[in-house]
Tab-separated table of C-alpha atoms in Angstrom:
chain	number	residue	atom	x	y	z
X	1	UNK	CA	7.839	-1.479	-17.521
X	2	UNK	CA	4.295	-2.608	-17.864
X	3	UNK	CA	2.102	-4.467	-14.957
X	4	UNK	CA	-0.781	-6.463	-16.422
X	5	UNK	CA	-4.046	-7.802	-15.350
X	6	UNK	CA	-5.537	-10.647	-17.600
X	7	UNK	CA	-9.175	-11.512	-16.803
X	8	UNK	CA	-11.975	-13.491	-17.995
X	9	UNK	CA	-14.703	-11.285	-19.728
X	10	UNK	CA	-17.600	-13.741	-19.681
X	11	UNK	CA	-18.351	-16.749	-17.303
X	12	UNK	CA	-14.877	-18.156	-17.150
X	13	UNK	CA	-13.378	-20.976	-19.387
X	14	UNK	CA	-12.316	-18.387	-22.120
X	15	UNK	CA	-8.967	-19.721	-22.668
X	16	UNK	CA	-7.086	-17.465	-20.269
X	17	UNK	CA	-4.467	-20.083	-19.668
X	18	UNK	CA	-2.993	-19.852	-23.261
X	19	UNK	CA	-3.436	-16.219	-23.166
X	20	UNK	CA	-1.531	-16.015	-19.962
X	21	UNK	CA	0.889	-18.217	-21.177
X	22	UNK	CA	1.590	-16.140	-24.089
X	23	UNK	CA	2.175	-13.245	-22.067
X	24	UNK	CA	4.056	-14.702	-19.516
X	25	UNK	CA	6.927	-14.585	-22.071
X	26	UNK	CA	7.437	-10.971	-21.258
X	27	UNK	CA	6.585	-11.184	-17.412
X	28	UNK	CA	9.332	-11.543	-14.752
X	29	UNK	CA	6.468	-12.308	-12.153
X	30	UNK	CA	3.232	-13.993	-12.829
X	31	UNK	CA	0.665	-13.615	-9.988
X	32	UNK	CA	-2.652	-15.546	-9.238
X	33	UNK	CA	-4.590	-13.311	-7.021
X	34	UNK	CA	-7.888	-15.225	-6.294
X	35	UNK	CA	-10.038	-18.338	-6.623
X	36	UNK	CA	-8.899	-22.034	-5.648
X	37	UNK	CA	-9.123	-25.362	-7.347
X	38	UNK	CA	-12.522	-24.732	-8.726
X	39	UNK	CA	-10.741	-23.134	-11.687
X	40	UNK	CA	-8.579	-24.742	-14.146
X	41	UNK	CA	-6.791	-24.397	-17.457
X	42	UNK	CA	-5.038	-26.309	-20.055
X	43	UNK	CA	-1.708	-25.443	-21.644
X	44	UNK	CA	-0.536	-27.319	-24.855
X	45	UNK	CA	3.175	-27.086	-25.233
X	46	UNK	CA	4.053	-29.508	-28.230
X	47	UNK	CA	2.790	-32.921	-27.733
X	48	UNK	CA	2.403	-32.127	-24.212
X	49	UNK	CA	-1.218	-31.260	-22.364
X	50	UNK	CA	-0.667	-29.575	-19.033
X	51	UNK	CA	-3.828	-28.984	-16.866
X	52	UNK	CA	-3.146	-26.530	-14.091
X	53	UNK	CA	-5.636	-25.636	-11.415
X	54	UNK	CA	-3.533	-23.280	-8.590
X	55	UNK	CA	-0.128	-23.019	-10.383
X	56	UNK	CA	0.351	-20.069	-12.509
X	57	UNK	CA	1.113	-20.961	-16.195
X	58	UNK	CA	4.054	-18.787	-16.047
X	59	UNK	CA	5.841	-22.039	-14.349
X	60	UNK	CA	6.729	-23.126	-17.888
X	61	UNK	CA	9.354	-20.362	-18.057
X	62	UNK	CA	11.993	-21.083	-15.991
X	63	UNK	CA	13.171	-17.400	-15.354
X	64	UNK	CA	9.674	-16.587	-14.435
X	65	UNK	CA	8.552	-16.194	-10.643
X	66	UNK	CA	5.118	-17.406	-10.091
X	67	UNK	CA	3.178	-16.232	-7.140
X	68	UNK	CA	0.059	-17.442	-5.589
X	69	UNK	CA	-1.258	-14.487	-3.924
X	70	UNK	CA	-2.876	-14.157	-0.696
X	71	UNK	CA	-6.410	-13.908	-2.291
X	72	UNK	CA	-6.288	-17.307	-3.325
X	73	UNK	CA	-7.474	-20.681	-1.277
X	74	UNK	CA	-4.991	-23.344	-1.423
X	75	UNK	CA	-6.037	-27.209	-1.219
X	76	UNK	CA	-2.322	-28.376	-0.666
X	77	UNK	CA	-3.053	-31.996	-1.747
X	78	UNK	CA	-4.246	-30.835	-5.146
X	79	UNK	CA	-1.289	-28.264	-5.267
X	80	UNK	CA	1.072	-30.902	-4.758
X	81	UNK	CA	-0.088	-33.082	-7.256
X	82	UNK	CA	0.294	-30.379	-9.888
X	83	UNK	CA	3.817	-29.777	-8.692
X	84	UNK	CA	4.542	-33.569	-8.975
X	85	UNK	CA	2.931	-33.498	-12.436
X	86	UNK	CA	5.314	-30.636	-13.528
X	87	UNK	CA	8.220	-32.314	-12.114
X	88	UNK	CA	7.576	-35.347	-13.800
X	89	UNK	CA	7.495	-33.316	-17.112
X	90	UNK	CA	10.930	-32.201	-16.376
X	91	UNK	CA	9.580	-28.339	-15.439
X	92	UNK	CA	11.575	-26.513	-12.972
X	93	UNK	CA	9.529	-25.455	-10.168
X	94	UNK	CA	11.865	-23.589	-8.197
X	95	UNK	CA	10.487	-20.373	-9.191
X	96	UNK	CA	7.225	-21.258	-7.399
X	97	UNK	CA	6.119	-18.968	-4.564
X	98	UNK	CA	3.160	-19.403	-2.108
X	99	UNK	CA	1.735	-16.501	0.171
X	100	UNK	CA	1.838	-17.478	3.735
X	101	UNK	CA	-1.510	-15.712	4.218
X	102	UNK	CA	-3.359	-17.585	1.506
X	103	UNK	CA	-6.114	-19.647	3.277
X	104	UNK	CA	-6.357	-23.580	3.172
X	105	UNK	CA	-9.183	-25.444	2.076
X	106	UNK	CA	-9.627	-28.164	4.800
X	107	UNK	CA	-11.459	-31.542	4.319
X	108	UNK	CA	-14.533	-30.353	6.166
X	109	UNK	CA	-14.901	-27.387	3.692
X	110	UNK	CA	-15.172	-29.781	0.857
X	111	UNK	CA	-17.671	-32.184	2.484
X	112	UNK	CA	-19.799	-29.063	3.497
X	113	UNK	CA	-19.590	-27.871	-0.028
X	114	UNK	CA	-21.132	-31.142	-1.371
X	115	UNK	CA	-23.472	-31.454	1.302
X	116	UNK	CA	-24.819	-27.746	0.898
X	117	UNK	CA	-25.031	-27.817	-2.836
X	118	UNK	CA	-27.321	-31.476	-2.666
X	119	UNK	CA	-29.743	-29.980	-0.088
X	120	UNK	CA	-30.259	-26.894	-2.210
X	121	UNK	CA	-31.903	-29.103	-4.704
X	122	UNK	CA	-33.525	-27.373	-7.410
X	123	UNK	CA	-31.870	-23.875	-6.395
X	124	UNK	CA	-28.482	-25.500	-6.602
X	125	UNK	CA	-25.757	-22.951	-7.735
X	126	UNK	CA	-23.561	-25.572	-9.719
X	127	UNK	CA	-20.362	-25.542	-7.573
X	128	UNK	CA	-17.426	-27.518	-8.206
X	129	UNK	CA	-17.899	-29.183	-4.864
X	130	UNK	CA	-14.178	-28.323	-4.211
X	131	UNK	CA	-14.784	-26.594	-0.810
X	132	UNK	CA	-13.935	-23.064	-2.211
X	133	UNK	CA	-17.246	-21.216	-1.040
X	134	UNK	CA	-16.901	-22.426	2.520
X	135	UNK	CA	-13.187	-21.917	2.681
X	136	UNK	CA	-13.827	-18.062	1.875
X	137	UNK	CA	-16.891	-18.357	4.258
X	138	UNK	CA	-14.268	-19.097	7.215
X	139	UNK	CA	-11.696	-16.667	5.911
X	140	UNK	CA	-14.562	-13.788	6.175
X	141	UNK	CA	-15.638	-15.020	9.773
X	142	UNK	CA	-11.739	-14.872	10.853
X	143	UNK	CA	-11.869	-18.661	11.708
X	144	UNK	CA	-9.991	-20.101	8.955
X	145	UNK	CA	-6.515	-21.956	8.419
X	146	UNK	CA	-3.811	-20.344	6.481
X	147	UNK	CA	-0.720	-21.548	4.818
X	148	UNK	CA	1.627	-20.352	7.588
X	149	UNK	CA	-0.522	-22.415	10.144
X	150	UNK	CA	0.839	-25.474	8.228
X	151	UNK	CA	4.287	-24.845	9.200
X	152	UNK	CA	4.069	-24.983	12.852
X	153	UNK	CA	2.100	-27.863	15.098
X	154	UNK	CA	1.169	-26.063	17.905
X	155	UNK	CA	-0.284	-23.336	16.000
X	156	UNK	CA	-2.010	-25.508	13.705
X	157	UNK	CA	-3.435	-27.393	16.770
X	158	UNK	CA	-4.814	-24.131	18.314
X	159	UNK	CA	-6.412	-22.794	15.034
X	160	UNK	CA	-7.944	-26.049	14.027
X	161	UNK	CA	-9.785	-26.644	17.723
X	162	UNK	CA	-12.818	-24.150	17.271
X	163	UNK	CA	-13.444	-24.560	13.548
X	164	UNK	CA	-13.121	-28.218	13.717
X	165	UNK	CA	-15.593	-28.823	16.798
X	166	UNK	CA	-18.001	-26.531	14.828
X	167	UNK	CA	-17.890	-28.309	11.745
X	168	UNK	CA	-18.159	-31.660	13.193
X	169	UNK	CA	-21.404	-30.623	14.772
X	170	UNK	CA	-23.012	-29.364	11.463
X	171	UNK	CA	-21.480	-32.566	9.610
X	172	UNK	CA	-23.220	-34.788	12.170
X	173	UNK	CA	-26.255	-33.281	13.246
X	174	UNK	CA	-27.144	-31.205	10.033
X	175	UNK	CA	-26.052	-33.327	7.215
X	176	UNK	CA	-25.741	-37.174	8.829
X	177	UNK	CA	-21.876	-37.083	7.884
X	178	UNK	CA	-19.314	-38.746	10.176
X	179	UNK	CA	-17.049	-36.486	12.316
X	180	UNK	CA	-13.551	-35.819	11.294
X	181	UNK	CA	-10.490	-36.792	13.718
X	182	UNK	CA	-8.208	-33.928	14.776
X	183	UNK	CA	-5.056	-35.964	14.818
X	184	UNK	CA	-5.492	-37.449	11.330
X	185	UNK	CA	-6.025	-33.946	9.997
X	186	UNK	CA	-3.049	-32.443	11.870
X	187	UNK	CA	-0.865	-35.304	10.750
X	188	UNK	CA	-1.791	-34.881	7.287
X	189	UNK	CA	-1.630	-31.094	7.014
X	190	UNK	CA	1.752	-30.752	8.544
X	191	UNK	CA	3.208	-33.131	5.947
X	192	UNK	CA	1.693	-30.794	3.307
X	193	UNK	CA	3.152	-27.860	5.101
X	194	UNK	CA	6.551	-29.599	5.265
X	195	UNK	CA	6.479	-30.034	1.463
X	196	UNK	CA	5.153	-26.639	0.624
X	197	UNK	CA	7.562	-24.803	3.141
X	198	UNK	CA	10.436	-24.032	0.696
X	199	UNK	CA	8.020	-22.108	-1.537
X	200	UNK	CA	6.171	-20.270	1.281
X	201	UNK	CA	6.912	-16.274	1.233
X	202	UNK	CA	5.369	-12.757	2.315
X	203	UNK	CA	3.402	-12.129	-0.620
X	204	UNK	CA	3.287	-8.268	-0.485
X	205	UNK	CA	6.751	-7.898	0.346
X	206	UNK	CA	7.673	-10.175	-2.684
X	207	UNK	CA	5.463	-8.114	-5.057
X	208	UNK	CA	6.677	-4.564	-3.786
X	209	UNK	CA	10.544	-5.729	-4.286
X	210	UNK	CA	9.665	-6.989	-7.606
X	211	UNK	CA	7.838	-3.418	-8.501
X	212	UNK	CA	10.844	-1.381	-7.070
X	213	UNK	CA	13.219	-3.416	-8.997
X	214	UNK	CA	11.150	-2.425	-12.394
X	215	UNK	CA	10.213	-5.965	-12.802
X	216	UNK	CA	7.075	-6.902	-15.295
X	217	UNK	CA	4.200	-8.421	-13.268
X	218	UNK	CA	1.180	-10.199	-14.695
X	219	UNK	CA	-1.739	-10.900	-12.575
X	220	UNK	CA	-3.730	-13.526	-13.225
X	221	UNK	CA	-7.293	-13.900	-12.595
X	222	UNK	CA	-9.464	-17.168	-12.414
X	223	UNK	CA	-12.979	-17.807	-13.700
X	224	UNK	CA	-14.700	-14.829	-15.129
X	225	UNK	CA	-16.267	-11.195	-14.870
X	226	UNK	CA	-19.764	-12.654	-14.832
X	227	UNK	CA	-19.005	-15.075	-11.621
X	228	UNK	CA	-17.660	-12.147	-9.678
X	229	UNK	CA	-19.093	-12.469	-6.124
X	230	UNK	CA	-20.102	-8.685	-6.080
X	231	UNK	CA	-20.424	-7.946	-9.971
X	232	UNK	CA	-21.563	-11.065	-11.320
X	233	UNK	CA	-24.801	-13.084	-11.795
X	234	UNK	CA	-25.455	-13.508	-8.123
X	235	UNK	CA	-26.095	-16.231	-6.509
X	236	UNK	CA	-24.767	-18.219	-9.383
X	237	UNK	CA	-21.303	-16.843	-9.008
X	238	UNK	CA	-17.784	-17.720	-7.309
X	239	UNK	CA	-17.053	-16.635	-3.762
X	240	UNK	CA	-14.132	-14.386	-4.792
X	241	UNK	CA	-13.476	-11.311	-7.037
X	242	UNK	CA	-12.296	-12.373	-10.502
X	243	UNK	CA	-12.778	-8.741	-11.908
X	244	UNK	CA	-9.705	-6.655	-12.465
X	245	UNK	CA	-9.745	-4.566	-9.272
X	246	UNK	CA	-9.548	-8.118	-7.099
X	247	UNK	CA	-6.186	-8.175	-8.286
X	248	UNK	CA	-5.256	-5.154	-5.867
X	249	UNK	CA	-6.830	-6.812	-3.063
X	250	UNK	CA	-5.736	-10.445	-3.905
X	251	UNK	CA	-2.073	-9.497	-4.322
X	252	UNK	CA	-1.837	-6.907	-1.876
X	253	UNK	CA	-0.790	-4.048	-4.343
X	254	UNK	CA	-2.172	-0.428	-5.124
X	255	UNK	CA	-4.281	0.360	-8.140
X	256	UNK	CA	-1.461	2.780	-9.432
X	257	UNK	CA	0.627	-0.251	-9.903
X	258	UNK	CA	-1.698	-1.562	-12.751
X	259	UNK	CA	-0.629	-0.329	-16.117
X	260	UNK	CA	-2.918	-2.341	-18.094
X	261	UNK	CA	-5.912	-4.586	-18.182
X	262	UNK	CA	-6.404	-7.317	-20.952
X	263	UNK	CA	-9.879	-9.110	-21.280
X	264	UNK	CA	-10.106	-12.643	-22.656
X	265	UNK	CA	-13.371	-13.565	-24.404
X	266	UNK	CA	-14.423	-16.524	-26.792
X	267	UNK	CA	-15.803	-15.812	-30.198
X	268	UNK	CA	-19.022	-17.264	-28.829
X	269	UNK	CA	-20.048	-17.908	-25.105
X	270	UNK	CA	-20.107	-20.846	-22.663
X	271	UNK	CA	-21.120	-21.463	-19.062
X	272	UNK	CA	-20.706	-23.922	-16.699
X	273	UNK	CA	-23.097	-24.547	-13.689
X	274	UNK	CA	-26.559	-22.998	-13.233
X	275	UNK	CA	-27.835	-19.790	-13.815
X	276	UNK	CA	-29.363	-17.396	-16.425
X	277	UNK	CA	-27.703	-17.524	-20.108
X	278	UNK	CA	-29.763	-15.497	-22.357
X	279	UNK	CA	-27.751	-16.593	-25.646
X	280	UNK	CA	-27.661	-20.155	-24.585
X	281	UNK	CA	-28.184	-22.546	-27.639
X	282	UNK	CA	-29.881	-26.052	-27.845
X	283	UNK	CA	-29.782	-29.110	-30.106
X	284	UNK	CA	-27.498	-29.388	-33.203
X	285	UNK	CA	-25.659	-26.012	-32.799
X	286	UNK	CA	-25.093	-26.239	-29.072
X	287	UNK	CA	-23.541	-29.745	-29.726
X	288	UNK	CA	-21.486	-28.468	-32.745
X	289	UNK	CA	-19.830	-25.782	-30.706
X	290	UNK	CA	-19.333	-27.978	-27.572
X	291	UNK	CA	-17.854	-30.745	-29.542
X	292	UNK	CA	-15.548	-28.394	-31.861
X	293	UNK	CA	-14.571	-26.305	-29.049
X	294	UNK	CA	-13.951	-29.238	-26.583
X	295	UNK	CA	-16.139	-27.501	-24.107
X	296	UNK	CA	-15.639	-29.820	-21.212
X	297	UNK	CA	-14.332	-28.204	-17.764
X	298	UNK	CA	-10.915	-28.611	-16.917
X	299	UNK	CA	-11.673	-29.113	-13.182
X	300	UNK	CA	-15.033	-31.127	-13.208
X	301	UNK	CA	-15.050	-32.400	-17.029
X	302	UNK	CA	-18.760	-31.066	-16.937
X	303	UNK	CA	-20.256	-30.414	-20.379
X	304	UNK	CA	-20.246	-26.581	-20.827
X	305	UNK	CA	-23.417	-24.725	-22.069
X	306	UNK	CA	-22.697	-23.115	-25.339
X	307	UNK	CA	-24.299	-19.996	-27.001
X	308	UNK	CA	-23.698	-17.031	-29.383
X	309	UNK	CA	-21.419	-14.329	-28.352
X	310	UNK	CA	-23.348	-11.743	-25.808
X	311	UNK	CA	-22.072	-8.200	-26.462
X	312	UNK	CA	-24.080	-6.828	-23.647
X	313	UNK	CA	-22.261	-8.827	-20.995
X	314	UNK	CA	-19.183	-8.060	-23.168
X	315	UNK	CA	-19.621	-4.435	-22.844
X	316	UNK	CA	-20.277	-4.574	-19.097
X	317	UNK	CA	-17.087	-6.498	-18.744
X	318	UNK	CA	-15.395	-3.747	-20.436
X	319	UNK	CA	-16.840	-1.245	-17.969
X	320	UNK	CA	-16.311	-3.102	-14.657
X	321	UNK	CA	-12.756	-4.015	-15.443
X	322	UNK	CA	-11.431	-0.989	-17.392
X	323	UNK	CA	-10.434	-3.157	-20.293
X	324	UNK	CA	-7.567	-1.633	-22.530
X	325	UNK	CA	-7.912	-4.390	-25.288
X	326	UNK	CA	-9.242	-7.907	-25.695
X	327	UNK	CA	-8.051	-11.400	-26.596
X	328	UNK	CA	-10.476	-13.380	-28.739
X	329	UNK	CA	-10.156	-17.149	-28.363
X	330	UNK	CA	-11.422	-20.275	-30.484
X	331	UNK	CA	-12.572	-18.200	-33.466
X	332	UNK	CA	-11.811	-21.382	-35.418
X	333	UNK	CA	-14.680	-23.078	-33.662
X	334	UNK	CA	-16.918	-20.900	-35.961
X	335	UNK	CA	-15.357	-22.164	-39.157
X	336	UNK	CA	-18.054	-24.414	-40.361
X	337	UNK	CA	-21.180	-22.114	-39.579
X	338	UNK	CA	-23.097	-20.551	-42.488
X	339	UNK	CA	-24.131	-17.713	-40.349
X	340	UNK	CA	-23.201	-16.314	-36.848
X	341	UNK	CA	-25.362	-14.269	-34.641
X	342	UNK	CA	-24.025	-11.844	-32.070
X	343	UNK	CA	-26.258	-10.499	-29.108
X	344	UNK	CA	-26.624	-6.838	-29.317
X	345	UNK	CA	-29.357	-6.016	-26.775
X	346	UNK	CA	-31.803	-7.490	-24.731
X	347	UNK	CA	-35.670	-7.393	-24.895
X	348	UNK	CA	-36.915	-7.419	-21.200
X	349	UNK	CA	-40.650	-6.593	-20.314
X	350	UNK	CA	-41.215	-5.779	-23.811
X	351	UNK	CA	-38.648	-3.099	-23.725
X	352	UNK	CA	-35.192	-3.012	-25.451
X	353	UNK	CA	-32.342	-2.680	-23.183
X	354	UNK	CA	-28.633	-2.698	-23.815
X	355	UNK	CA	-27.380	-3.132	-20.278
X	356	UNK	CA	-26.664	-5.828	-17.972
X	357	UNK	CA	-29.393	-6.073	-15.334
X	358	UNK	CA	-27.975	-6.574	-11.763
X	359	UNK	CA	-31.127	-8.648	-10.649
X	360	UNK	CA	-30.870	-12.419	-11.676
X	361	UNK	CA	-34.509	-12.833	-11.822
X	362	UNK	CA	-34.600	-9.975	-14.347
X	363	UNK	CA	-31.436	-11.312	-16.204
X	364	UNK	CA	-33.177	-14.647	-16.679
X	365	UNK	CA	-36.174	-12.938	-18.452
X	366	UNK	CA	-33.854	-11.107	-20.949
X	367	UNK	CA	-34.566	-12.162	-24.551
X	368	UNK	CA	-31.381	-11.798	-26.961
X	369	UNK	CA	-31.673	-9.390	-29.943
X	370	UNK	CA	-29.199	-10.599	-32.344
X	371	UNK	CA	-27.231	-9.102	-35.488
X	372	UNK	CA	-26.722	-11.942	-37.983
X	373	UNK	CA	-23.389	-11.948	-39.655
X	374	UNK	CA	-22.208	-14.335	-42.872
X	375	UNK	CA	-19.967	-17.207	-41.768
X	376	UNK	CA	-16.666	-17.957	-43.667
X	377	UNK	CA	-16.921	-21.822	-44.246
X	378	UNK	CA	-13.320	-22.104	-44.224
X	379	UNK	CA	-10.454	-23.301	-41.929
X	380	UNK	CA	-8.604	-20.552	-39.993
X	381	UNK	CA	-6.685	-22.816	-38.031
X	382	UNK	CA	-3.500	-22.418	-39.870
X	383	UNK	CA	-3.603	-18.514	-40.334
X	384	UNK	CA	-1.085	-16.526	-38.556
X	385	UNK	CA	-1.256	-13.210	-39.787
X	386	UNK	CA	-4.408	-10.804	-40.011
X	387	UNK	CA	-4.426	-10.675	-43.605
X	388	UNK	CA	-4.698	-14.744	-44.009
X	389	UNK	CA	-8.196	-14.575	-42.442
X	390	UNK	CA	-11.211	-14.577	-44.445
X	391	UNK	CA	-12.915	-11.204	-44.929
X	392	UNK	CA	-15.801	-12.620	-43.283
X	393	UNK	CA	-13.887	-13.602	-40.203
X	394	UNK	CA	-12.185	-10.196	-40.396
X	395	UNK	CA	-15.633	-8.491	-40.435
X	396	UNK	CA	-16.662	-10.572	-37.384
X	397	UNK	CA	-13.817	-9.413	-35.412
X	398	UNK	CA	-14.183	-5.780	-36.323
X	399	UNK	CA	-17.807	-5.932	-35.513
X	400	UNK	CA	-16.916	-7.426	-32.137
X	401	UNK	CA	-14.334	-4.568	-31.578
X	402	UNK	CA	-16.752	-1.955	-32.405
X	403	UNK	CA	-19.609	-3.407	-30.480
X	404	UNK	CA	-17.615	-3.661	-27.188
X	405	UNK	CA	-15.692	-0.205	-27.903
X	406	UNK	CA	-12.466	-1.966	-27.117
X	407	UNK	CA	-9.425	-3.082	-29.707
X	408	UNK	CA	-8.569	-6.718	-30.341
X	409	UNK	CA	-4.824	-7.334	-29.448
X	410	UNK	CA	-4.884	-11.045	-29.628
X	411	UNK	CA	-6.829	-13.913	-31.863
X	412	UNK	CA	-6.535	-17.520	-31.084
X	413	UNK	CA	-7.296	-19.999	-33.636
X	414	UNK	CA	-6.489	-23.035	-31.673
X	415	UNK	CA	-5.244	-24.643	-28.445
X	416	UNK	CA	-1.308	-24.680	-29.342
X	417	UNK	CA	1.166	-21.745	-28.635
X	418	UNK	CA	1.708	-21.194	-32.334
X	419	UNK	CA	-2.115	-20.999	-33.352
X	420	UNK	CA	-2.278	-17.201	-32.258
X	421	UNK	CA	-2.372	-14.008	-34.097
X	422	UNK	CA	-0.894	-11.250	-32.318
X	423	UNK	CA	-2.074	-8.092	-33.704
X	424	UNK	CA	0.283	-5.872	-31.650
X	425	UNK	CA	2.196	-6.303	-28.531
X	426	UNK	CA	-0.812	-6.161	-25.973
X	427	UNK	CA	1.534	-5.248	-23.242
X	428	UNK	CA	3.778	-2.536	-24.343
X	429	UNK	CA	2.217	-1.278	-27.602
X	430	UNK	CA	-0.192	1.533	-27.934
X	431	UNK	CA	-3.609	1.201	-26.311
X	432	UNK	CA	-5.743	2.313	-29.148
X	433	UNK	CA	-3.833	1.375	-32.349
X	434	UNK	CA	-5.011	-2.164	-32.421
X	435	UNK	CA	-7.736	-4.310	-34.420
X	436	UNK	CA	-10.617	-2.227	-33.962
X	437	UNK	CA	-13.638	-0.952	-36.299
């Protein structure tokens, strides 16, 4: 048995969906433990391209239980659209389970998210405008609506009374937005609750029963390490904890249940939204990486900012997550480059540092110090074994493994399931006997 956490080792958008899909073959239960519809991943199965925001990619396997945990926030309208999309593609959704204690994104959360972001002006964070931050804020203030509240009209009416009065005052008096009507919200969200009811479970009980029955559990995070509320590039972060420790809180399990943590990182780096990005490129190189990598957000469609691989934040991700191994994605995007740079340290105030500074102002002043390696100038898209990779591509991977002091277990060379090299079983194989320097 092995219980595994899969996390993003950069700023999100690392290709976790494909890796989670790959690992879900060995999982009995897949758990999404944080985030909301501000995240998204794309799964390519044959000719089908499936874009998911809330539902774990393990739903594509008919015998796998997919549990959306208590640490997530749910937009039921979006979730039901995803369910309908899956059904229309002939995918069995009977294995989907939803935590009764997950908090619900309400209409006022989305309106406030957009209004607050607009008011920040030049200090905007770059949120998706999906209401995630305000939903988590209400959760922390003990003023939120949970999935279980959508199953009972009287309870929903009671829970909604105070927050809606408060939010309407904010909307009207502060932001000049028309007030929302309680009866319209109750009617709409009770209908959502009725459709979701067959999937609602007690999250922690479901997981503890699975663990007791020796089931393999895969914990799936959204976003990435550097977007973590506590450990990321604050304030340019998400409103939850994508790091591996967040799996325990968001799913409701103890740390002793986790056997392995797998980090996912691109062979370069991308970032969506605002905030410092030391290795960010501009001009032709940025456009080349963006176009070849299809770097447009699954959730917003925004063009991603692209840069060289940042080994400093990579090492930081290894430390704060306790990574056992790495999956490197989109290696093929680098195929056409003459040379490839890797950030190995920063220069800050005239001094060289090799650690991630927690102060956003300091981080914004960091200048990357690069190691330059030769490119391989040929396609890797059809490689299916390590020995099929060009020697310079192998040298690049070995350098990353050495720099981050963690082995590489998986190499992804495209969006399709079969465009993957599995160096050794990342779940059950030995922890240190993978691709390393």
